[in-house]
mmCIF file of C-alpha atoms and ligand atoms in Angstrom:
data_model
loop_
_atom_site.group_PDB
_atom_site.id
_atom_site.type_symbol
_atom_site.label_atom_id
_atom_site.label_comp_id
_atom_site.label_asym_id
_atom_site.label_seq_id
_atom_site.Cartn_x
_atom_site.Cartn_y
_atom_site.Cartn_z
ATOM 1 C CA GLU A 1 -12.415 0.155 22.677
ATOM 2 C CA SER A 2 -12.322 -3.477 22.657
ATOM 3 C CA LEU A 3 -14.841 -5.641 21.367
ATOM 4 C CA ASP A 4 -16.669 -6.677 24.371
ATOM 5 C CA GLN A 5 -16.507 -2.587 25.563
ATOM 6 C CA GLY A 6 -17.547 -1.458 22.339
ATOM 7 C CA LEU A 7 -20.619 -4.354 22.123
ATOM 8 C CA GLN A 8 -21.660 -3.157 25.770
ATOM 9 C CA LYS A 9 -25.380 -2.267 24.888
ATOM 10 C CA THR A 10 -25.799 -3.942 22.459
ATOM 11 C CA LYS A 11 -25.280 -6.989 24.834
ATOM 12 C CA GLU A 12 -27.040 -6.144 27.532
ATOM 13 C CA SER A 13 -29.996 -4.934 26.278
ATOM 14 C CA PHE A 14 -30.063 -8.350 24.172
ATOM 15 C CA LEU A 15 -29.010 -10.500 27.177
ATOM 16 C CA SER A 16 -32.069 -8.960 29.288
ATOM 17 C CA LYS A 17 -34.302 -9.730 25.888
ATOM 18 C CA ILE A 18 -33.755 -12.897 26.060
ATOM 19 C CA GLY A 19 -33.698 -13.572 29.738
ATOM 20 C CA ARG A 20 -37.789 -11.635 29.695
ATOM 21 C CA ALA A 21 -38.341 -14.124 26.797
ATOM 22 C CA ILE A 22 -37.941 -17.251 29.187
ATOM 23 C CA ALA A 23 -39.180 -15.277 32.526
ATOM 24 C CA GLY A 24 -40.899 -17.772 34.415
ATOM 25 C CA LYS A 25 -40.257 -20.254 32.705
ATOM 26 C CA SER A 26 -38.187 -23.656 32.884
ATOM 27 C CA THR A 27 -38.153 -25.206 29.850
ATOM 28 C CA VAL A 28 -38.843 -23.980 26.389
ATOM 29 C CA ASP A 29 -42.038 -24.946 24.935
ATOM 30 C CA ALA A 30 -44.219 -23.241 22.390
ATOM 31 C CA GLU A 31 -44.638 -19.964 24.441
ATOM 32 C CA VAL A 32 -41.098 -19.682 25.062
ATOM 33 C CA LEU A 33 -39.476 -19.635 21.580
ATOM 34 C CA ASP A 34 -42.701 -17.493 20.924
ATOM 35 C CA ASN A 35 -41.338 -14.765 23.701
ATOM 36 C CA LEU A 36 -37.625 -15.474 21.647
ATOM 37 C CA GLU A 37 -38.693 -15.159 18.364
ATOM 38 C CA GLU A 38 -39.610 -11.880 19.252
ATOM 39 C CA ALA A 39 -36.920 -11.005 21.416
ATOM 40 C CA LEU A 40 -34.592 -12.009 19.003
ATOM 41 C CA VAL A 41 -36.816 -9.637 16.212
ATOM 42 C CA SER A 42 -36.288 -6.416 18.015
ATOM 43 C CA ALA A 43 -32.896 -7.018 19.135
ATOM 44 C CA ASP A 44 -32.191 -6.220 15.037
ATOM 45 C CA VAL A 45 -31.213 -9.801 14.031
ATOM 46 C CA GLY A 46 -33.584 -9.219 11.180
ATOM 47 C CA VAL A 47 -36.413 -11.313 10.429
ATOM 48 C CA ASP A 48 -34.486 -14.120 7.834
ATOM 49 C CA THR A 49 -31.701 -14.775 10.860
ATOM 50 C CA THR A 50 -33.920 -14.952 13.263
ATOM 51 C CA VAL A 51 -36.894 -17.735 11.591
ATOM 52 C CA ARG A 52 -33.790 -19.596 11.062
ATOM 53 C CA ILE A 53 -32.065 -19.515 15.141
ATOM 54 C CA ILE A 54 -36.216 -20.323 16.357
ATOM 55 C CA GLU A 55 -36.419 -23.202 13.098
ATOM 56 C CA ARG A 56 -33.006 -24.626 14.677
ATOM 57 C CA ILE A 57 -33.502 -24.472 18.597
ATOM 58 C CA GLU A 58 -37.217 -26.565 17.760
ATOM 59 C CA ASP A 59 -35.650 -28.753 15.714
ATOM 60 C CA ARG A 60 -33.509 -29.876 19.279
ATOM 61 C CA VAL A 61 -36.570 -28.827 21.284
ATOM 62 C CA LYS A 62 -38.145 -32.128 19.765
ATOM 63 C CA ARG A 63 -34.828 -33.696 19.677
ATOM 64 C CA ASP A 64 -34.458 -32.817 23.761
ATOM 65 C CA LYS A 65 -37.095 -33.188 24.520
ATOM 66 C CA PHE A 66 -37.175 -31.897 28.005
ATOM 67 C CA LEU A 67 -35.078 -28.869 27.407
ATOM 68 C CA GLY A 68 -34.330 -26.809 29.924
ATOM 69 C CA THR A 69 -34.451 -21.967 29.631
ATOM 70 C CA SER A 70 -30.811 -22.047 32.421
ATOM 71 C CA GLU A 71 -29.428 -24.498 28.444
ATOM 72 C CA LEU A 72 -31.237 -21.649 26.140
ATOM 73 C CA ASN A 73 -28.475 -19.355 26.257
ATOM 74 C CA ARG A 74 -25.853 -22.416 25.715
ATOM 75 C CA LEU A 75 -27.919 -23.503 22.495
ATOM 76 C CA LEU A 76 -28.887 -19.698 20.868
ATOM 77 C CA GLN A 77 -25.823 -19.547 21.205
ATOM 78 C CA GLU A 78 -24.381 -22.256 18.767
ATOM 79 C CA GLU A 79 -27.310 -21.925 16.883
ATOM 80 C CA ILE A 80 -26.144 -18.663 15.410
ATOM 81 C CA ALA A 81 -23.337 -20.214 15.586
ATOM 82 C CA ASN A 82 -24.042 -22.351 13.574
ATOM 83 C CA ILE A 83 -25.688 -20.241 11.331
ATOM 84 C CA LEU A 84 -23.114 -18.248 10.855
ATOM 85 C CA VAL A 85 -20.627 -20.451 9.691
ATOM 86 C CA ASP A 86 -22.124 -20.494 5.608
ATOM 87 C CA ALA A 87 -21.557 -16.510 5.751
ATOM 88 C CA PRO A 88 -18.726 -14.685 4.075
ATOM 89 C CA GLN A 89 -15.959 -14.235 6.107
ATOM 90 C CA THR A 90 -12.127 -12.184 4.570
ATOM 91 C CA GLU A 91 -9.410 -14.197 4.332
ATOM 92 C CA TYR A 92 -6.725 -12.141 5.368
ATOM 93 C CA ARG A 93 -7.040 -11.467 8.758
ATOM 94 C CA ASP A 94 -5.065 -8.678 9.260
ATOM 95 C CA PHE A 95 -3.529 -5.453 8.296
ATOM 96 C CA GLU A 96 -1.686 -7.007 4.829
ATOM 97 C CA ILE A 97 -1.547 -7.237 1.367
ATOM 98 C CA PRO A 98 -2.676 -10.305 -0.778
ATOM 99 C CA PRO A 99 0.292 -10.676 -2.929
ATOM 100 C CA GLY A 100 0.904 -9.174 -6.183
ATOM 101 C CA LYS A 101 -1.604 -6.126 -5.805
ATOM 102 C CA LYS A 102 0.270 -3.448 -5.051
ATOM 103 C CA PRO A 103 -0.355 -0.364 -4.614
ATOM 104 C CA TYR A 104 -3.747 -2.806 -2.644
ATOM 105 C CA VAL A 105 -5.997 -0.029 -3.434
ATOM 106 C CA ILE A 106 -9.812 0.066 -2.171
ATOM 107 C CA MET A 107 -13.165 2.478 -2.950
ATOM 108 C CA VAL A 108 -15.022 2.976 -0.621
ATOM 109 C CA VAL A 109 -18.681 3.925 -0.631
ATOM 110 C CA GLY A 110 -22.008 4.373 1.964
ATOM 111 C CA VAL A 111 -24.012 7.320 1.894
ATOM 112 C CA ASN A 112 -23.045 10.532 3.554
ATOM 113 C CA GLY A 113 -23.352 10.222 7.671
ATOM 114 C CA VAL A 114 -22.429 7.135 8.265
ATOM 115 C CA GLY A 115 -18.928 7.331 8.755
ATOM 116 C CA LYS A 116 -16.894 7.123 5.587
ATOM 117 C CA THR A 117 -14.261 8.752 6.450
ATOM 118 C CA THR A 118 -13.810 8.267 9.579
ATOM 119 C CA THR A 119 -13.369 4.405 8.548
ATOM 120 C CA ILE A 120 -10.667 5.531 6.018
ATOM 121 C CA GLY A 121 -9.257 7.017 8.941
ATOM 122 C CA LYS A 122 -9.303 3.539 11.022
ATOM 123 C CA LEU A 123 -7.524 2.001 7.842
ATOM 124 C CA ALA A 124 -5.186 4.421 6.864
ATOM 125 C CA TYR A 125 -4.508 4.835 10.670
ATOM 126 C CA ASN A 126 -4.547 0.265 10.631
ATOM 127 C CA PHE A 127 -1.645 -0.419 7.592
ATOM 128 C CA LYS A 128 0.563 2.690 8.425
ATOM 129 C CA LYS A 129 0.637 0.666 11.638
ATOM 130 C CA ALA A 130 1.191 -2.527 9.843
ATOM 131 C CA GLY A 131 4.626 -0.929 8.272
ATOM 132 C CA LYS A 132 2.658 -0.327 4.685
ATOM 133 C CA SER A 133 2.767 2.923 3.705
ATOM 134 C CA VAL A 134 -1.008 4.522 2.296
ATOM 135 C CA LEU A 135 -2.268 7.425 -0.111
ATOM 136 C CA LEU A 136 -5.926 8.649 0.595
ATOM 137 C CA GLY A 137 -7.520 9.555 -1.927
ATOM 138 C CA ALA A 138 -10.523 12.627 -1.692
ATOM 139 C CA ALA A 139 -12.710 11.515 -4.686
ATOM 140 C CA ASP A 140 -15.782 13.209 -2.542
ATOM 141 C CA THR A 141 -15.235 16.275 -4.256
ATOM 142 C CA PHE A 142 -19.221 17.969 -3.910
ATOM 143 C CA ARG A 143 -18.624 18.253 0.185
ATOM 144 C CA ALA A 144 -16.631 20.677 0.872
ATOM 145 C CA ALA A 145 -16.340 19.033 4.346
ATOM 146 C CA ALA A 146 -16.315 15.608 3.275
ATOM 147 C CA VAL A 147 -12.663 16.692 1.584
ATOM 148 C CA ASP A 148 -11.520 18.469 5.200
ATOM 149 C CA GLN A 149 -12.449 15.813 7.363
ATOM 150 C CA LEU A 150 -10.279 13.797 5.055
ATOM 151 C CA THR A 151 -8.010 15.951 5.280
ATOM 152 C CA ILE A 152 -8.234 16.272 9.184
ATOM 153 C CA TRP A 153 -7.255 12.379 8.914
ATOM 154 C CA SER A 154 -4.780 12.240 6.666
ATOM 155 C CA GLU A 155 -3.192 14.593 8.904
ATOM 156 C CA ARG A 156 -4.144 12.926 12.422
ATOM 157 C CA VAL A 157 -2.493 9.798 11.117
ATOM 158 C CA GLY A 158 0.418 11.198 8.912
ATOM 159 C CA VAL A 159 -0.790 10.193 5.722
ATOM 160 C CA PRO A 160 -0.366 11.730 2.459
ATOM 161 C CA ILE A 161 -4.047 13.317 0.896
ATOM 162 C CA VAL A 162 -4.945 13.276 -3.121
ATOM 163 C CA LYS A 163 -6.941 15.902 -3.464
ATOM 164 C CA GLN A 164 -8.572 18.569 -6.047
ATOM 165 C CA PRO A 165 -10.187 21.452 -5.856
ATOM 166 C CA MET A 166 -14.245 21.550 -4.503
ATOM 167 C CA GLY A 167 -16.645 20.505 -7.669
ATOM 168 C CA SER A 168 -13.805 18.593 -9.444
ATOM 169 C CA ASP A 169 -14.549 14.893 -11.425
ATOM 170 C CA PRO A 170 -13.915 12.146 -9.321
ATOM 171 C CA ALA A 171 -12.748 11.054 -11.235
ATOM 172 C CA SER A 172 -9.834 13.179 -12.259
ATOM 173 C CA VAL A 173 -9.045 12.622 -8.529
ATOM 174 C CA ALA A 174 -9.481 8.942 -8.450
ATOM 175 C CA PHE A 175 -6.681 9.072 -11.282
ATOM 176 C CA ASP A 176 -4.262 11.340 -10.038
ATOM 177 C CA THR A 177 -4.444 9.106 -6.786
ATOM 178 C CA VAL A 178 -3.498 6.485 -8.606
ATOM 179 C CA GLN A 179 -0.457 7.223 -10.148
ATOM 180 C CA SER A 180 0.731 9.181 -7.132
ATOM 181 C CA GLY A 181 0.444 6.346 -5.830
ATOM 182 C CA VAL A 182 2.285 4.177 -7.829
ATOM 183 C CA ALA A 183 4.885 7.042 -8.735
ATOM 184 C CA LYS A 184 5.155 7.285 -5.194
ATOM 185 C CA GLY A 185 5.525 2.899 -4.665
ATOM 186 C CA ALA A 186 2.601 3.480 -1.954
ATOM 187 C CA ASP A 187 0.999 0.015 -0.482
ATOM 188 C CA VAL A 188 -1.915 1.123 0.039
ATOM 189 C CA ILE A 189 -4.736 3.878 -1.551
ATOM 190 C CA ILE A 190 -7.485 4.108 -0.262
ATOM 191 C CA ILE A 191 -10.050 5.961 -1.741
ATOM 192 C CA ASP A 192 -13.023 8.117 -0.757
ATOM 193 C CA THR A 193 -15.966 8.771 -3.082
ATOM 194 C CA ALA A 194 -19.805 10.788 -3.186
ATOM 195 C CA GLY A 195 -22.206 8.095 -1.529
ATOM 196 C CA ARG A 196 -25.304 9.594 -3.350
ATOM 197 C CA LEU A 197 -27.964 6.863 -2.998
ATOM 198 C CA HIS A 198 -31.598 9.109 -4.127
ATOM 199 C CA ASN A 199 -30.309 9.071 -6.747
ATOM 200 C CA LYS A 200 -28.600 5.438 -8.136
ATOM 201 C CA ILE A 201 -28.406 6.071 -11.577
ATOM 202 C CA HIS A 202 -26.005 8.990 -11.187
ATOM 203 C CA LEU A 203 -24.643 6.884 -8.651
ATOM 204 C CA MET A 204 -23.514 3.505 -10.009
ATOM 205 C CA ASP A 205 -22.694 5.970 -13.096
ATOM 206 C CA GLU A 206 -20.004 7.879 -11.805
ATOM 207 C CA LEU A 207 -18.729 4.675 -9.782
ATOM 208 C CA SER A 208 -17.983 2.753 -12.822
ATOM 209 C CA LYS A 209 -15.980 6.468 -14.848
ATOM 210 C CA ILE A 210 -14.028 5.404 -11.407
ATOM 211 C CA LYS A 211 -13.425 1.982 -11.791
ATOM 212 C CA ARG A 212 -12.581 3.030 -16.084
ATOM 213 C CA VAL A 213 -10.054 5.279 -15.113
ATOM 214 C CA MET A 214 -8.586 3.553 -13.055
ATOM 215 C CA ASN A 215 -7.496 0.534 -14.769
ATOM 216 C CA LYS A 216 -5.691 2.704 -17.326
ATOM 217 C CA ILE A 217 -3.754 2.043 -15.052
ATOM 218 C CA ILE A 218 -4.010 -0.664 -13.347
ATOM 219 C CA PRO A 219 -5.996 -3.524 -14.836
ATOM 220 C CA ASP A 220 -7.399 -5.245 -11.830
ATOM 221 C CA ALA A 221 -8.332 -2.148 -9.557
ATOM 222 C CA PRO A 222 -9.847 -1.125 -7.203
ATOM 223 C CA HIS A 223 -9.091 -4.532 -5.298
ATOM 224 C CA GLU A 224 -12.016 -3.635 -2.972
ATOM 225 C CA VAL A 225 -15.111 -1.880 -2.863
ATOM 226 C CA LEU A 226 -15.004 -1.329 1.177
ATOM 227 C CA LEU A 227 -19.499 -0.475 1.546
ATOM 228 C CA VAL A 228 -19.884 1.811 4.867
ATOM 229 C CA LEU A 229 -22.704 0.970 6.806
ATOM 230 C CA ASP A 230 -24.130 2.926 10.408
ATOM 231 C CA GLY A 231 -25.029 -0.157 12.511
ATOM 232 C CA SER A 232 -26.631 1.935 15.250
ATOM 233 C CA THR A 233 -29.853 2.613 12.336
ATOM 234 C CA GLY A 234 -30.075 -1.152 12.368
ATOM 235 C CA GLN A 235 -32.428 -2.392 10.286
ATOM 236 C CA ASN A 236 -32.329 -0.030 7.900
ATOM 237 C CA ALA A 237 -28.009 -0.262 7.308
ATOM 238 C CA LEU A 238 -29.675 -3.931 6.116
ATOM 239 C CA GLU A 239 -31.555 -1.608 3.236
ATOM 240 C CA GLN A 240 -28.732 0.077 2.928
ATOM 241 C CA ALA A 241 -26.698 -2.269 1.987
ATOM 242 C CA LYS A 242 -29.698 -4.309 -0.579
ATOM 243 C CA GLN A 243 -29.217 -0.558 -2.693
ATOM 244 C CA PHE A 244 -25.829 -0.485 -2.231
ATOM 245 C CA THR A 245 -24.931 -4.156 -3.889
ATOM 246 C CA ALA A 246 -27.924 -4.148 -6.404
ATOM 247 C CA ALA A 247 -26.148 -0.272 -7.500
ATOM 248 C CA THR A 248 -22.708 -1.519 -7.262
ATOM 249 C CA GLU A 249 -20.459 -4.182 -7.592
ATOM 250 C CA VAL A 250 -19.212 -4.528 -3.497
ATOM 251 C CA SER A 251 -16.895 -6.744 -2.090
ATOM 252 C CA ALA A 252 -16.617 -6.352 1.958
ATOM 253 C CA LEU A 253 -18.598 -4.218 4.770
ATOM 254 C CA ALA A 254 -17.715 -1.960 7.262
ATOM 255 C CA ILE A 255 -20.386 -1.587 10.458
ATOM 256 C CA THR A 256 -19.812 1.925 12.193
ATOM 257 C CA LYS A 257 -21.455 2.549 15.564
ATOM 258 C CA LEU A 258 -21.799 0.476 17.115
ATOM 259 C CA ASP A 259 -20.501 1.621 20.403
ATOM 260 C CA GLY A 260 -22.911 3.013 21.476
ATOM 261 C CA THR A 261 -25.960 0.452 20.146
ATOM 262 C CA ALA A 262 -28.234 -1.576 21.398
ATOM 263 C CA LYS A 263 -28.830 -2.395 17.345
ATOM 264 C CA GLY A 264 -25.678 -4.617 17.442
ATOM 265 C CA GLY A 265 -27.537 -7.362 15.998
ATOM 266 C CA VAL A 266 -28.172 -6.053 12.931
ATOM 267 C CA VAL A 267 -24.308 -7.590 12.042
ATOM 268 C CA LEU A 268 -26.198 -10.622 12.709
ATOM 269 C CA ALA A 269 -28.537 -10.154 9.926
ATOM 270 C CA ILE A 270 -25.644 -8.948 7.804
ATOM 271 C CA ALA A 271 -23.678 -11.447 7.648
ATOM 272 C CA ASN A 272 -26.553 -13.667 7.058
ATOM 273 C CA ASN A 273 -28.783 -12.490 4.017
ATOM 274 C CA PHE A 274 -25.181 -10.840 2.195
ATOM 275 C CA LYS A 275 -22.878 -13.204 -0.288
ATOM 276 C CA ILE A 276 -20.108 -10.188 0.968
ATOM 277 C CA PRO A 277 -17.702 -10.595 4.328
ATOM 278 C CA VAL A 278 -18.654 -7.938 6.736
ATOM 279 C CA LYS A 279 -14.513 -7.237 6.551
ATOM 280 C CA TYR A 280 -14.503 -4.692 9.112
ATOM 281 C CA ILE A 281 -16.475 -3.201 12.705
ATOM 282 C CA GLY A 282 -16.429 0.366 13.163
ATOM 283 C CA VAL A 283 -16.892 0.541 18.101
ATOM 284 C CA GLY A 284 -15.640 3.848 18.424
ATOM 285 C CA GLU A 285 -14.522 7.277 17.225
ATOM 286 C CA LYS A 286 -10.785 6.722 18.092
ATOM 287 C CA MET A 287 -8.129 5.465 15.197
ATOM 288 C CA GLU A 288 -7.653 2.740 17.415
ATOM 289 C CA ASP A 289 -11.625 1.849 16.585
ATOM 290 C CA LEU A 290 -11.360 -0.475 14.223
ATOM 291 C CA GLN A 291 -11.132 -4.153 14.257
ATOM 292 C CA ILE A 292 -11.368 -6.389 11.410
ATOM 293 C CA PHE A 293 -15.016 -9.329 11.648
ATOM 294 C CA ASP A 294 -14.283 -12.450 13.117
ATOM 295 C CA LYS A 295 -17.474 -13.879 13.364
ATOM 296 C CA VAL A 296 -17.305 -16.325 16.319
ATOM 297 C CA GLU A 297 -15.518 -13.601 17.954
ATOM 298 C CA PHE A 298 -18.159 -11.438 18.207
ATOM 299 C CA VAL A 299 -21.532 -14.268 18.733
ATOM 300 C CA ASP A 300 -18.536 -14.579 21.742
ATOM 301 C CA SER A 301 -18.945 -10.928 23.295
ATOM 302 C CA LEU A 302 -23.091 -11.328 22.411
ATOM 303 C CA PHE A 303 -23.265 -14.025 25.057
ATOM 304 C CA SER A 304 -19.859 -13.378 27.390
HETATM 305 P P1 GDP B 401 -19.396 10.595 6.886
HETATM 306 O O1 GDP B 401 -20.323 11.215 6.703
HETATM 307 O O2 GDP B 401 -19.559 8.850 6.802
HETATM 308 O O3 GDP B 401 -18.742 10.559 6.047
HETATM 309 O O4 GDP B 401 -18.814 10.313 8.016
HETATM 310 P P2 GDP B 401 -17.770 10.619 9.237
HETATM 311 O O5 GDP B 401 -17.336 9.753 9.294
HETATM 312 O O6 GDP B 401 -17.612 11.576 9.150
HETATM 313 O O7 GDP B 401 -18.348 10.159 10.643
HETATM 314 C C1 GDP B 401 -20.097 10.790 11.070
HETATM 315 C C2 GDP B 401 -20.092 11.011 12.765
HETATM 316 O O8 GDP B 401 -19.942 9.103 13.601
HETATM 317 C C3 GDP B 401 -18.472 11.649 13.089
HETATM 318 O O9 GDP B 401 -19.163 11.878 14.670
HETATM 319 C C4 GDP B 401 -18.036 10.225 13.460
HETATM 320 O O10 GDP B 401 -17.006 10.940 14.910
HETATM 321 C C5 GDP B 401 -18.674 9.130 14.003
HETATM 322 N N1 GDP B 401 -18.080 7.703 14.296
HETATM 323 C C6 GDP B 401 -17.622 6.720 12.989
HETATM 324 N N2 GDP B 401 -17.528 5.748 13.415
HETATM 325 C C7 GDP B 401 -18.095 5.858 14.440
HETATM 326 C C8 GDP B 401 -17.851 5.100 15.711
HETATM 327 O O11 GDP B 401 -17.377 3.319 14.872
HETATM 328 N N3 GDP B 401 -18.327 5.224 16.503
HETATM 329 C C9 GDP B 401 -18.420 5.812 17.074
HETATM 330 N N4 GDP B 401 -19.795 6.286 18.234
HETATM 331 N N5 GDP B 401 -18.885 7.173 16.044
HETATM 332 C C10 GDP B 401 -18.099 7.399 14.608
#
């Protein structure tokens, strides 16, 4: 799906909430601002981000004295874009790998059900399409279904996978994968991990063990730790991001399932709340339905 299609529900709900916030008013007054604040919070933009947006609009209202509600949408779009200027964004705008980092190792983390396996499949598809050779590693050895699902994706996309029997040591799978990737001359290695946030210490230990064994082969691996979040859970995704980033060094975020939800405003909250860039967004179940997040495009399509 295109970004516009993928964000359809969020956009409709977002714009209609704003519409209701200003209904029957010709100028932006305190009541309109109150309503707008409520509308943004209920659109999952997050309290911090909403307060910043409202403050900026208040300033504009003071400066301009008379501000018509007809101008509010444009103003809102500008101010949302303005606060996102400082949000981190990744340097790599396409499926290229940074120079000198071959194989580029991506470790994917996130709790079960958020769309981790699907995102790995989509990433593999995109890297392959960009002419890169890809190898997958099934280091989520706790769920048989995880290995099966990843195997299905590897067949669908046509990329090899390294796996071991269920219950094997995830670090051993990661080691095998990196070793095999180096031997094969792979460009990109993507490693799935088990996301069990309910046991934070265990998770930290496991991820650091995976990292340690990889480092025996590639000292600066993983080059990317990608946290996958389910955008359709709204503020829960924000909460999960807080917990995960406290438990491990996450370097990029992927927000999935933005199609079929009206809670896409959470992307703004996440982009604005973390020093970690949102790198990818998922807008469907198919392999084509992954996009590189662009904050300007995202805001544009919310208002177009
Ligand atoms: P995992 O347990 O985190 O590995 O989750 P899966 O990758 O198995 O995904 C869980 C469900 O979410 C599956 O039914 C996927 O098809 C679905 N899913 C994943 N990403 C997206 C997305 O961007 N949009 C939609 N609509 N569904 C998605």
